[in-house]
């Protein structure tokens, strides 16, 4: 049996009918990891003993009714897991082997009887767009291991694409779920800010971070969001709203759906094959009874600059807690307390993390705060207003997830500005706080996946899912599989 062959719903039925056991699923997951992860490097830490023990416990239960009963999952390594190493792919936390609590999303998965297979690789402290900033090893794209899987949730996307787990959790601060989902040919959702609790997520930029699911299909994605969404008193930014049954919105019917296509999202810099894949997707929507019109998001050209000022400023404040005192690695070369702070941080953080801390500290410093950070926040409001205006008339915004398909490992790592520009189409969604999903919509001539991004109104994930599911059912892009590790 291959995890590639079945959806979560199908496996749930097989488990309920006693055709397979949870132990079978866990065995399949670890067998696949042993086959391919030496090439993909999606996992940083495996939790095999606990996973097998939990599988046996679930196999002994008569009642198999739970939304994710026995389903193997991977957790991005910046989401805290009780007693299971959580490193944020940083040398600073390489010895953080025994966190004292589970993140709220992990508690919710456990309550629905999901099984954590292990912790997934990422760009260090979620800072990066290629997964090359992991301080342990870069993750590779399962479609072609010469290429990056995207970032920062590269391990989360690659593990699903390679068939190692049925779903994973990632975090998205400026595109870190959707961009790797696009590069790896899977489905990745960045929920509305506040829909999913951030309690237990190691903070990068607190006003932008959101946890979300990565899956092979839209239906699987909706099932996972139903579990992890909801108000949490442990998160002051958590929205207290009713959570709909998102899977009920997957009707396949998009007749009358009004689609906005920003001209800026198909402008210069977007690869011709990506543009053509998006236009072909719009033709599919037309055939399904939807309509689309070109619109403008005039302030989107300032999004990258505003994002890197805001996110780096928040990172500067959030990462100040990593000082070698309370937890994490402490330098053994220090001669006094101040020296210990400096050396622990200089040895523990990688180059990209240091770069962003310095940028953020500068933007917040006296004499520069108004010129940089405050101005960036004003631009953020203008970008949100652009979306609000469009959503007065249209149901969803559609465009490419990324300007290009995946690029080669090493191609952009020494050019941070070019790397930052790769997030130009995903960043506005985080600044506005609205939901966005990436689904497969085609392949490049090199056989690399291309992602379609669907953006919705605040807390209207149901419409985003409905639009995504209708396209998925009308096409076969989601049925294609990478051939890593032989036939699968």
XYZ file of C-alpha atoms in Angstrom:
488
model
C 0.000 0.000 0.000
C 1.138 3.549 -0.765
C -0.020 6.690 1.003
C -0.186 8.188 -2.493
C -3.156 6.005 -3.359
C -5.732 7.258 -0.877
C -7.267 10.383 0.606
C -7.778 10.860 4.332
C -11.493 10.134 3.861
C -10.747 6.862 2.048
C -8.277 5.721 4.711
C -10.762 6.617 7.424
C -13.300 4.277 5.781
C -10.728 1.470 5.491
C -9.806 1.841 9.155
C -13.454 1.871 10.192
C -14.132 -1.281 8.150
C -11.037 -2.997 9.621
C -9.498 -3.407 6.142
C -6.285 -1.893 7.482
C -4.912 -0.959 10.897
C -3.345 2.229 12.174
C -0.127 0.260 12.596
C -0.260 -0.503 8.867
C -0.411 3.215 8.098
C 2.441 4.038 10.458
C 4.531 1.193 9.004
C 3.865 2.520 5.497
C 4.886 6.025 6.498
C 8.195 4.998 8.077
C 8.929 2.580 5.241
C 8.507 5.419 2.748
C 10.706 7.721 4.848
C 13.446 5.090 4.868
C 13.127 4.766 1.067
C 13.329 8.422 0.105
C 14.262 10.768 2.949
C 17.996 10.346 2.452
C 17.340 12.142 -0.863
C 14.610 14.572 0.241
C 15.693 15.424 3.832
C 12.172 16.464 4.824
C 12.478 15.290 8.451
C 14.777 16.574 11.179
C 13.465 14.353 13.997
C 11.426 11.141 13.890
C 9.160 10.002 16.727
C 8.963 6.345 15.739
C 8.705 4.716 19.153
C 5.847 6.954 20.305
C 4.095 6.744 16.939
C 4.110 2.944 16.920
C 2.964 2.826 20.546
C 0.070 5.192 19.823
C -0.846 3.169 16.709
C -1.170 -0.012 18.781
C -3.292 1.864 21.310
C -5.634 3.119 18.570
C -5.832 -0.350 17.009
C -7.219 -1.652 20.287
C -10.127 0.808 20.254
C -13.560 -0.211 19.020
C -14.529 3.388 18.263
C -12.638 4.742 15.253
C -14.722 7.895 14.912
C -12.408 10.895 14.856
C -11.731 13.317 12.013
C -8.088 12.270 11.623
C -8.154 8.850 13.274
C -4.792 7.132 12.804
C -3.642 9.456 10.016
C 0.170 9.971 9.849
C 1.200 13.633 10.029
C 4.365 15.713 10.033
C 4.794 18.873 12.113
C 6.981 21.810 11.081
C 9.865 22.101 13.530
C 8.860 25.549 14.808
C 5.640 24.141 16.316
C 6.245 22.968 19.883
C 5.714 19.271 20.647
C 5.826 18.024 24.229
C 8.892 15.881 24.861
C 9.844 15.878 21.165
C 12.822 17.912 19.959
C 11.871 21.284 18.481
C 14.795 23.083 16.815
C 13.383 25.634 14.342
C 16.191 24.169 12.152
C 18.623 26.329 14.157
C 21.833 25.396 15.940
C 20.584 27.643 18.738
C 17.909 25.043 19.607
C 19.679 21.857 18.584
C 19.527 20.659 22.210
C 15.874 21.636 22.858
C 14.908 17.989 23.284
C 12.116 18.185 25.835
C 9.576 21.002 25.364
C 7.162 21.025 28.293
C 3.904 21.414 26.358
C 2.194 20.887 23.016
C 1.171 23.753 20.766
C -2.610 24.183 20.627
C -2.735 22.836 17.051
C -0.864 19.700 18.164
C -3.304 19.229 21.043
C -6.174 19.481 18.546
C -4.590 16.903 16.232
C -4.022 14.561 19.175
C -7.648 14.988 20.243
C -8.728 13.774 16.785
C -6.343 10.775 17.052
C -3.810 11.859 14.416
C -0.309 10.367 14.755
C 2.781 12.566 14.688
C 5.466 10.854 12.603
C 8.137 13.491 13.251
C 9.290 17.095 12.945
C 9.886 18.650 9.546
C 12.800 20.604 8.141
C 12.521 24.334 7.449
C 14.459 27.520 6.910
C 15.985 28.552 10.224
C 13.381 30.312 12.384
C 11.134 30.307 9.273
C 13.326 32.878 7.524
C 13.768 31.884 3.912
C 12.121 30.884 0.643
C 14.095 27.795 -0.354
C 14.804 25.694 2.771
C 18.515 26.252 2.132
C 18.699 28.244 5.374
C 18.198 25.146 7.516
C 21.267 24.875 9.718
C 21.134 21.060 9.483
C 20.664 20.210 5.805
C 18.649 21.670 2.930
C 15.460 19.881 1.938
C 15.218 18.831 -1.725
C 12.259 18.944 -4.098
C 10.822 15.425 -4.636
C 10.066 16.237 -8.290
C 13.750 16.858 -8.955
C 16.258 16.796 -6.119
C 18.478 19.315 -7.911
C 15.775 21.903 -7.136
C 14.597 23.589 -3.931
C 11.221 22.676 -2.382
C 10.501 26.287 -1.409
C 10.404 27.672 2.077
C 10.226 28.176 4.844
C 7.889 25.155 5.156
C 9.914 23.194 2.601
C 10.023 20.032 4.693
C 6.253 20.183 5.231
C 5.561 20.384 1.483
C 8.213 17.857 0.456
C 7.051 15.239 2.976
C 3.515 15.325 1.565
C 4.695 15.425 -2.063
C 7.024 12.453 -1.486
C 4.261 10.376 0.128
C 5.915 10.220 3.545
C 2.841 11.519 5.408
C -0.799 12.208 4.524
C -0.669 15.822 5.720
C 1.604 18.243 7.478
C 1.416 21.520 9.335
C 3.459 24.513 8.251
C 3.581 28.185 9.129
C 3.147 31.095 6.724
C 4.538 34.562 7.447
C 5.013 35.822 3.880
C 4.181 32.784 1.766
C 5.933 30.000 3.666
C 3.086 27.492 3.163
C 1.854 28.518 -0.290
C 5.223 28.934 -2.021
C 6.561 25.453 -1.113
C 3.118 23.999 -1.875
C 3.418 25.492 -5.372
C 6.995 24.260 -5.861
C 6.141 20.734 -4.664
C 2.763 20.351 -6.375
C 0.615 20.028 -3.249
C -2.215 22.002 -1.629
C -1.244 24.582 1.004
C -3.518 27.018 2.859
C -2.595 30.166 4.769
C -5.728 30.772 6.885
C -7.135 34.149 7.860
C -4.983 35.703 10.564
C -6.496 34.669 13.902
C -8.394 31.615 12.638
C -5.776 29.125 13.887
C -4.091 29.522 17.275
C -0.421 30.532 17.290
C 0.102 29.309 20.850
C 3.153 27.068 20.712
C 4.398 28.428 17.396
C 7.904 29.840 17.849
C 7.345 33.434 16.795
C 9.015 35.014 13.785
C 6.711 37.990 13.075
C 3.715 37.830 15.385
C 1.346 40.027 13.361
C 1.918 37.935 10.233
C 2.515 34.307 11.323
C -0.240 31.735 10.724
C -0.235 27.938 10.987
C -1.909 26.038 8.159
C -2.222 22.585 6.546
C -0.421 21.078 3.540
C -2.101 18.118 1.844
C -2.422 16.347 -1.501
C -6.046 17.330 -2.104
C -8.357 20.226 -1.291
C -10.744 17.959 0.609
C -7.929 16.674 2.834
C -6.885 20.272 3.461
C -10.393 21.290 4.497
C -10.635 18.302 6.865
C -7.414 19.288 8.633
C -8.449 22.948 8.938
C -11.721 21.888 10.554
C -9.627 20.296 13.289
C -7.003 22.990 13.917
C -9.160 26.132 13.524
C -10.971 27.755 16.421
C -10.674 30.191 19.298
C -7.919 29.680 21.853
C -7.739 31.658 25.082
C -3.976 31.106 25.086
C -3.608 33.296 21.978
C -4.649 36.927 22.389
C -5.000 37.326 18.600
C -7.251 34.274 18.215
C -10.635 35.125 16.690
C -13.722 34.002 18.578
C -15.873 32.890 15.648
C -17.869 29.808 14.732
C -15.918 27.343 12.584
C -17.939 25.988 9.643
C -17.658 22.459 8.297
C -15.417 23.397 5.394
C -15.833 20.062 3.620
C -19.543 20.859 3.130
C -18.565 23.739 0.829
C -16.869 21.368 -1.633
C -19.806 21.180 -4.021
C -17.917 21.574 -7.294
C -20.338 24.365 -8.205
C -18.783 27.746 -9.004
C -21.489 29.086 -11.327
C -21.725 32.832 -10.855
C -18.438 33.041 -8.917
C -16.841 36.437 -9.547
C -13.061 36.241 -9.906
C -10.682 39.216 -9.775
C -7.307 38.858 -11.517
C -4.817 41.569 -10.504
C -2.862 42.816 -13.509
C 0.153 43.202 -11.229
C 0.115 39.408 -10.639
C 0.645 38.671 -14.344
C 3.028 41.528 -15.092
C 6.719 41.620 -15.981
C 8.753 39.186 -13.921
C 6.174 36.411 -14.051
C 7.503 33.468 -16.057
C 5.600 32.997 -19.384
C 4.823 29.337 -18.612
C 3.433 30.339 -15.206
C 1.297 33.058 -16.798
C -0.057 30.625 -19.405
C -0.902 28.026 -16.724
C -2.902 30.669 -14.814
C -4.720 31.824 -17.964
C -5.576 28.202 -18.757
C -6.924 27.835 -15.197
C -9.129 30.878 -15.771
C -10.463 29.253 -18.951
C -11.363 26.211 -16.837
C -13.262 28.465 -14.434
C -15.107 30.040 -17.362
C -16.158 26.581 -18.533
C -17.508 25.930 -15.028
C -19.681 29.053 -15.125
C -17.474 31.509 -13.243
C -16.536 34.942 -14.598
C -13.298 36.888 -14.255
C -12.132 40.430 -14.790
C -8.791 42.184 -14.574
C -8.377 44.478 -11.565
C -5.555 46.385 -9.915
C -3.850 46.077 -6.540
C -1.945 49.366 -6.925
C 0.016 49.186 -3.682
C 1.207 45.597 -4.135
C 4.488 46.875 -5.613
C 5.413 48.140 -2.144
C 4.528 44.859 -0.410
C 7.987 43.263 -0.373
C 9.667 46.351 1.102
C 6.926 46.847 3.706
C 6.957 43.160 4.620
C 10.699 42.918 5.214
C 10.674 46.017 7.417
C 7.697 44.843 9.487
C 8.667 41.166 9.737
C 12.318 41.900 10.488
C 11.355 44.428 13.158
C 9.094 41.889 14.857
C 11.776 39.205 14.492
C 14.310 41.501 16.161
C 12.015 41.756 19.185
C 10.899 38.096 19.220
C 14.371 36.613 18.866
C 15.796 38.766 21.661
C 14.703 35.960 24.045
C 17.345 33.655 22.570
C 20.287 34.716 24.684
C 21.897 31.511 25.951
C 20.399 31.944 29.433
C 16.984 30.304 29.647
C 17.147 27.526 27.058
C 19.011 26.680 23.917
C 22.722 26.508 23.328
C 25.103 28.626 25.446
C 28.552 29.521 24.175
C 31.354 27.791 26.039
C 33.878 30.439 24.975
C 32.449 33.352 26.941
C 34.427 34.998 29.735
C 31.647 37.136 31.230
C 27.881 37.649 30.973
C 27.886 40.209 28.137
C 30.379 38.097 26.245
C 28.095 35.092 26.757
C 25.121 36.944 25.214
C 27.156 38.030 22.192
C 28.893 34.730 21.543
C 25.788 32.593 22.092
C 23.840 34.643 19.560
C 26.655 34.912 17.021
C 27.333 31.161 17.192
C 23.691 30.055 17.434
C 22.076 32.106 14.646
C 22.710 31.588 10.933
C 23.530 34.326 8.427
C 19.968 34.968 7.222
C 18.600 35.227 10.767
C 21.375 37.660 11.707
C 20.661 39.705 8.583
C 16.993 40.110 9.490
C 17.648 40.833 13.163
C 20.042 43.614 12.155
C 17.586 45.038 9.620
C 14.766 44.976 12.168
C 16.846 46.489 14.948
C 17.878 49.301 12.619
C 14.274 49.951 11.493
C 13.140 50.227 15.130
C 16.018 52.382 16.294
C 15.714 56.009 17.393
C 15.588 58.377 14.454
C 14.623 55.666 11.946
C 11.390 54.279 13.422
C 9.117 56.841 11.715
C 10.994 56.694 8.425
C 10.905 52.909 8.119
C 8.750 50.857 10.495
C 5.904 53.361 10.869
C 5.805 54.057 7.144
C 5.756 50.326 6.378
C 2.742 49.908 8.654
C 0.929 52.675 6.761
C 1.658 50.920 3.481
C 0.315 47.715 5.017
C -2.996 49.480 5.645
C -3.125 50.647 2.020
C -2.546 47.073 0.810
C -5.356 45.800 3.062
C -7.628 48.552 1.731
C -6.869 47.448 -1.847
C -8.140 43.956 -1.038
C -11.176 45.284 0.838
C -12.171 47.354 -2.190
C -11.880 44.395 -4.581
C -13.871 42.132 -2.258
C -16.782 44.573 -2.367
C -17.381 43.332 -5.938
C -15.605 39.990 -6.304
C -15.704 36.678 -4.435
C -12.056 35.634 -4.835
C -8.767 36.912 -6.233
C -6.818 34.520 -8.451
C -3.279 34.610 -9.789
C -0.029 32.644 -9.704
C 1.400 31.602 -6.340
C 4.986 32.289 -7.428
C 6.518 34.138 -10.405
C 8.495 31.044 -11.459
C 8.580 27.295 -10.833
C 11.193 25.973 -8.394
C 14.783 27.060 -8.947
C 17.942 25.025 -8.528
C 19.638 24.503 -5.173
C 22.359 27.146 -4.815
C 20.986 29.318 -7.617
C 19.802 32.239 -5.449
C 21.228 31.602 -1.991
C 23.952 34.246 -2.396
C 21.502 36.863 -3.711
C 19.080 37.628 -0.862
C 17.241 40.422 -2.709
C 16.369 38.118 -5.619
C 15.327 35.456 -3.115
C 13.101 37.962 -1.290
C 11.417 38.958 -4.567
C 10.280 35.357 -5.030
C 7.600 36.042 -2.387
C 6.168 39.066 -4.204
C 2.828 37.364 -4.960
C 2.270 35.781 -1.537
C 3.350 38.583 0.815
C 0.306 40.883 0.246
C -1.991 38.160 1.622
C -0.134 38.137 4.963
C -0.031 41.913 5.181
C -3.809 42.047 4.630
C -4.527 39.086 6.936
C -6.776 37.357 4.377
C -6.769 33.623 3.509
C -4.911 32.230 0.500
C -4.472 28.740 -0.927
C -2.064 27.313 -3.483
C -3.188 24.382 -5.634
C -1.401 22.662 -8.546
C -2.377 24.094 -11.952
C 0.237 22.737 -14.346
C 3.854 21.846 -14.957
C 6.833 23.582 -16.529
C 8.631 22.082 -19.559
C 11.155 20.748 -17.011
C 8.392 18.824 -15.242
C 8.225 21.094 -12.195
C 4.848 21.979 -10.621
C 3.180 25.391 -11.013
C 0.850 26.769 -8.325
C -2.424 28.682 -8.638
C -3.195 31.059 -5.765
C -6.777 31.703 -4.688
C -7.310 34.522 -2.179
C -10.527 35.135 -0.241
C -12.235 37.509 2.142
C -11.460 37.496 5.858
C -12.731 34.225 7.402
C -14.232 33.085 4.091
C -12.110 29.950 3.738
C -15.274 28.132 2.639
C -15.418 30.059 -0.652
C -11.661 29.656 -1.172
C -12.021 25.900 -0.730
C -15.082 25.771 -2.999
C -13.212 27.525 -5.795
C -10.090 25.396 -5.306
C -12.017 22.127 -5.183
C -14.018 22.901 -8.342
C -10.807 23.494 -10.297
C -9.165 20.411 -8.818
C -12.099 18.205 -9.823
C -12.098 19.617 -13.363
C -8.379 18.898 -13.900
C -5.887 16.127 -13.167
C -2.855 18.078 -11.953
C -3.336 16.857 -8.369
C -3.155 13.211 -9.507
C 0.430 13.491 -10.775
C 3.183 12.110 -8.530
C 6.955 12.562 -8.414
C 8.848 9.380 -9.234
C 11.419 9.647 -6.470
C 12.192 6.274 -4.928
C 10.868 4.301 -7.875
C 7.261 3.471 -8.707
C 4.751 4.779 -6.217
